[in-house]
Amino acid sequence: MLWLRCCGGSPFAAIAEDIARGQAMRRRGEAALAGMFVVACALGAGLPATAMAAEGNASDGAEVFKKCRACHDVGPTAKNKVGPLLNGILGRPAGSIEGFNYSEANKAAGAKGLVWSEEVMLKYLENPISYMPGTKMAFAGLKDERDRLDVIAYLKSFPK
């Protein structure tokens, strides 16, 4: 019914009614159309696309973060290492930890307004070198989206 409220009167209203009644989809391709319909409704309702994104698991993220510990630290006693400490990373401008010697690429990204949001972090962690050419972060990345979501959930548990 949420779909009907956010999209009632739209060209997708008939599809919403079919979905709401639980009717079987009759033609190939309607499943994909239904998925696009949900995204269109969310965007039409002003919800960010990430509101629909899967959430990570912080416990699993702690395990995945072990790959990051050689260079990064989190927690109450966290310090800069080869990489900057990551407490409060989400919402922070790139290249902004006092006392850390960032690459020119990272400082420039911050100067241009790059902020480490969940969306940016999700893309960056997939392949840091590709996302930010010139970064000092010599890490191949986390190819599995679930791992990236889990690490982000873990990092969220360490605010400033």
Short mmCIF file of C-alpha atoms in Angstrom, two decimals:
data_model
loop_
_atom_site.label_atom_id
_atom_site.label_comp_id
_atom_site.label_asym_id
_atom_site.label_seq_id
_atom_site.Cartn_x
_atom_site.Cartn_y
_atom_site.Cartn_z
CA MET A 1 0.00 0.00 0.00
CA LEU A 2 2.97 2.34 0.50
CA TRP A 3 3.55 2.16 -3.22
CA LEU A 4 0.00 3.26 -3.90
CA ARG A 5 0.35 6.23 -1.55
CA CYS A 6 3.61 7.44 -3.00
CA CYS A 7 2.75 6.77 -6.64
CA GLY A 8 -1.06 6.72 -6.82
CA GLY A 9 -2.16 8.24 -10.09
CA SER A 10 1.17 7.53 -11.75
CA PRO A 11 1.51 5.34 -14.86
CA PHE A 12 2.64 2.60 -12.49
CA ALA A 13 -0.59 2.55 -10.46
CA ALA A 14 -1.93 -0.52 -12.29
CA ILE A 15 1.25 -2.45 -11.55
CA ALA A 16 1.05 -1.35 -7.90
CA GLU A 17 -2.50 -2.68 -7.66
CA ASP A 18 -1.40 -6.03 -9.10
CA ILE A 19 1.48 -6.23 -6.64
CA ALA A 20 -0.71 -5.17 -3.70
CA ARG A 21 -3.24 -7.92 -4.50
CA GLY A 22 -0.44 -10.43 -4.83
CA GLN A 23 -1.45 -11.46 -8.32
CA ALA A 24 1.03 -13.54 -10.26
CA MET A 25 2.96 -11.68 -12.92
CA ARG A 26 1.85 -12.93 -16.27
CA ARG A 27 4.45 -11.78 -18.70
CA ARG A 28 8.21 -12.01 -18.78
CA GLY A 29 9.78 -8.70 -17.84
CA GLU A 30 7.09 -7.62 -15.38
CA ALA A 31 9.36 -8.55 -12.46
CA ALA A 32 12.01 -6.13 -13.69
CA LEU A 33 9.35 -3.49 -14.25
CA ALA A 34 8.09 -3.97 -10.71
CA GLY A 35 11.62 -3.43 -9.37
CA MET A 36 11.96 -0.23 -11.39
CA PHE A 37 8.55 0.80 -10.08
CA VAL A 38 9.70 0.49 -6.45
CA VAL A 39 12.79 2.59 -7.17
CA ALA A 40 10.72 5.17 -9.05
CA CYS A 41 8.28 5.42 -6.14
CA ALA A 42 11.05 5.83 -3.59
CA LEU A 43 12.74 8.51 -5.66
CA GLY A 44 9.38 10.15 -6.39
CA ALA A 45 8.64 10.21 -2.68
CA GLY A 46 11.92 12.03 -2.09
CA LEU A 47 13.62 9.11 -0.36
CA PRO A 48 17.32 8.72 -1.04
CA ALA A 49 18.21 5.62 -3.03
CA THR A 50 20.25 4.41 -0.05
CA ALA A 51 17.09 4.19 2.04
CA MET A 52 16.37 1.09 0.01
CA ALA A 53 19.92 -0.25 0.05
CA ALA A 54 20.82 -3.27 2.09
CA GLU A 55 22.24 -2.60 5.52
CA GLY A 56 25.51 -4.09 6.62
CA ASN A 57 26.20 -6.17 9.70
CA ALA A 58 28.68 -4.55 12.11
CA SER A 59 29.70 -7.90 13.66
CA ASP A 60 30.59 -9.29 10.25
CA GLY A 61 32.25 -5.98 9.43
CA ALA A 62 34.57 -6.38 12.44
CA GLU A 63 35.82 -9.59 10.88
CA VAL A 64 36.28 -8.01 7.42
CA PHE A 65 37.99 -4.97 9.00
CA LYS A 66 40.88 -7.24 10.03
CA LYS A 67 42.10 -6.71 6.44
CA CYS A 68 42.27 -2.97 7.19
CA ARG A 69 43.91 -3.11 10.64
CA ALA A 70 47.46 -3.17 9.31
CA CYS A 71 47.00 0.44 8.17
CA HIS A 72 43.91 1.81 9.98
CA ASP A 73 42.73 1.98 13.56
CA VAL A 74 39.32 2.52 15.22
CA GLY A 75 38.14 2.76 18.78
CA PRO A 76 38.75 4.92 21.84
CA THR A 77 42.55 4.59 21.66
CA ALA A 78 42.77 4.81 17.85
CA LYS A 79 45.78 6.53 16.35
CA ASN A 80 46.96 7.35 12.86
CA LYS A 81 49.04 4.52 11.41
CA VAL A 82 50.09 4.08 7.78
CA GLY A 83 46.52 5.25 7.11
CA PRO A 84 44.44 7.70 9.14
CA LEU A 85 42.32 6.64 12.09
CA LEU A 86 38.76 5.95 10.99
CA ASN A 87 36.67 7.03 13.99
CA GLY A 88 33.92 9.30 12.67
CA ILE A 89 34.92 8.75 9.03
CA LEU A 90 31.31 8.88 7.81
CA GLY A 91 30.31 12.48 7.27
CA ARG A 92 33.91 13.69 7.35
CA PRO A 93 35.53 15.51 4.40
CA ALA A 94 38.30 13.57 2.65
CA GLY A 95 41.83 14.41 3.78
CA SER A 96 40.79 16.17 6.98
CA ILE A 97 42.36 14.34 9.96
CA GLU A 98 44.79 16.73 11.64
CA GLY A 99 48.36 15.48 11.64
CA PHE A 100 47.96 12.83 8.96
CA ASN A 101 50.04 13.19 5.78
CA TYR A 102 47.46 12.56 3.05
CA SER A 103 48.19 12.12 -0.64
CA GLU A 104 47.68 15.13 -2.87
CA ALA A 105 44.77 13.23 -4.48
CA ASN A 106 43.01 12.81 -1.13
CA LYS A 107 43.58 16.43 -0.09
CA ALA A 108 42.34 17.66 -3.48
CA ALA A 109 39.22 15.46 -3.23
CA GLY A 110 38.43 17.00 0.15
CA ALA A 111 39.06 20.50 -1.17
CA LYS A 112 36.58 19.80 -3.98
CA GLY A 113 33.95 18.75 -1.44
CA LEU A 114 34.26 14.96 -1.24
CA VAL A 115 32.67 13.78 2.00
CA TRP A 116 32.87 10.18 3.15
CA SER A 117 29.20 9.22 2.98
CA GLU A 118 28.06 5.61 3.00
CA GLU A 119 27.51 5.81 -0.77
CA VAL A 120 30.99 7.22 -1.44
CA MET A 121 32.60 4.72 0.92
CA LEU A 122 30.76 1.84 -0.78
CA LYS A 123 32.26 2.84 -4.14
CA TYR A 124 35.70 3.76 -2.77
CA LEU A 125 36.22 0.49 -0.90
CA GLU A 126 35.52 -1.52 -4.03
CA ASN A 127 38.71 -0.22 -5.65
CA PRO A 128 40.37 2.75 -3.90
CA ILE A 129 43.06 3.24 -6.55
CA SER A 130 40.51 3.38 -9.35
CA TYR A 131 38.13 5.62 -7.38
CA MET A 132 40.85 8.08 -6.37
CA PRO A 133 43.86 7.88 -8.68
CA GLY A 134 46.96 9.03 -6.84
CA THR A 135 45.82 7.84 -3.42
CA LYS A 136 48.46 6.37 -1.12
CA MET A 137 46.04 3.59 -0.18
CA ALA A 138 47.67 0.56 -1.77
CA PHE A 139 44.76 -1.79 -1.19
CA ALA A 140 43.11 -3.79 -3.95
CA GLY A 141 39.68 -3.21 -2.43
CA LEU A 142 36.76 -5.28 -1.24
CA LYS A 143 35.07 -6.72 -4.31
CA ASP A 144 32.15 -8.27 -2.42
CA GLU A 145 29.45 -5.65 -1.84
CA ARG A 146 28.30 -7.46 1.32
CA ASP A 147 31.82 -7.10 2.78
CA ARG A 148 31.81 -3.38 1.98
CA LEU A 149 28.37 -2.89 3.55
CA ASP A 150 29.50 -4.80 6.64
CA VAL A 151 32.68 -2.72 7.02
CA ILE A 152 30.64 0.47 6.67
CA ALA A 153 28.24 -0.76 9.39
CA TYR A 154 31.27 -1.51 11.58
CA LEU A 155 32.78 1.94 10.97
CA LYS A 156 29.45 3.56 11.86
CA SER A 157 29.83 2.06 15.34
CA PHE A 158 32.88 4.32 15.91
CA PRO A 159 31.68 7.91 15.91
CA LYS A 160 34.10 10.72 16.69
#
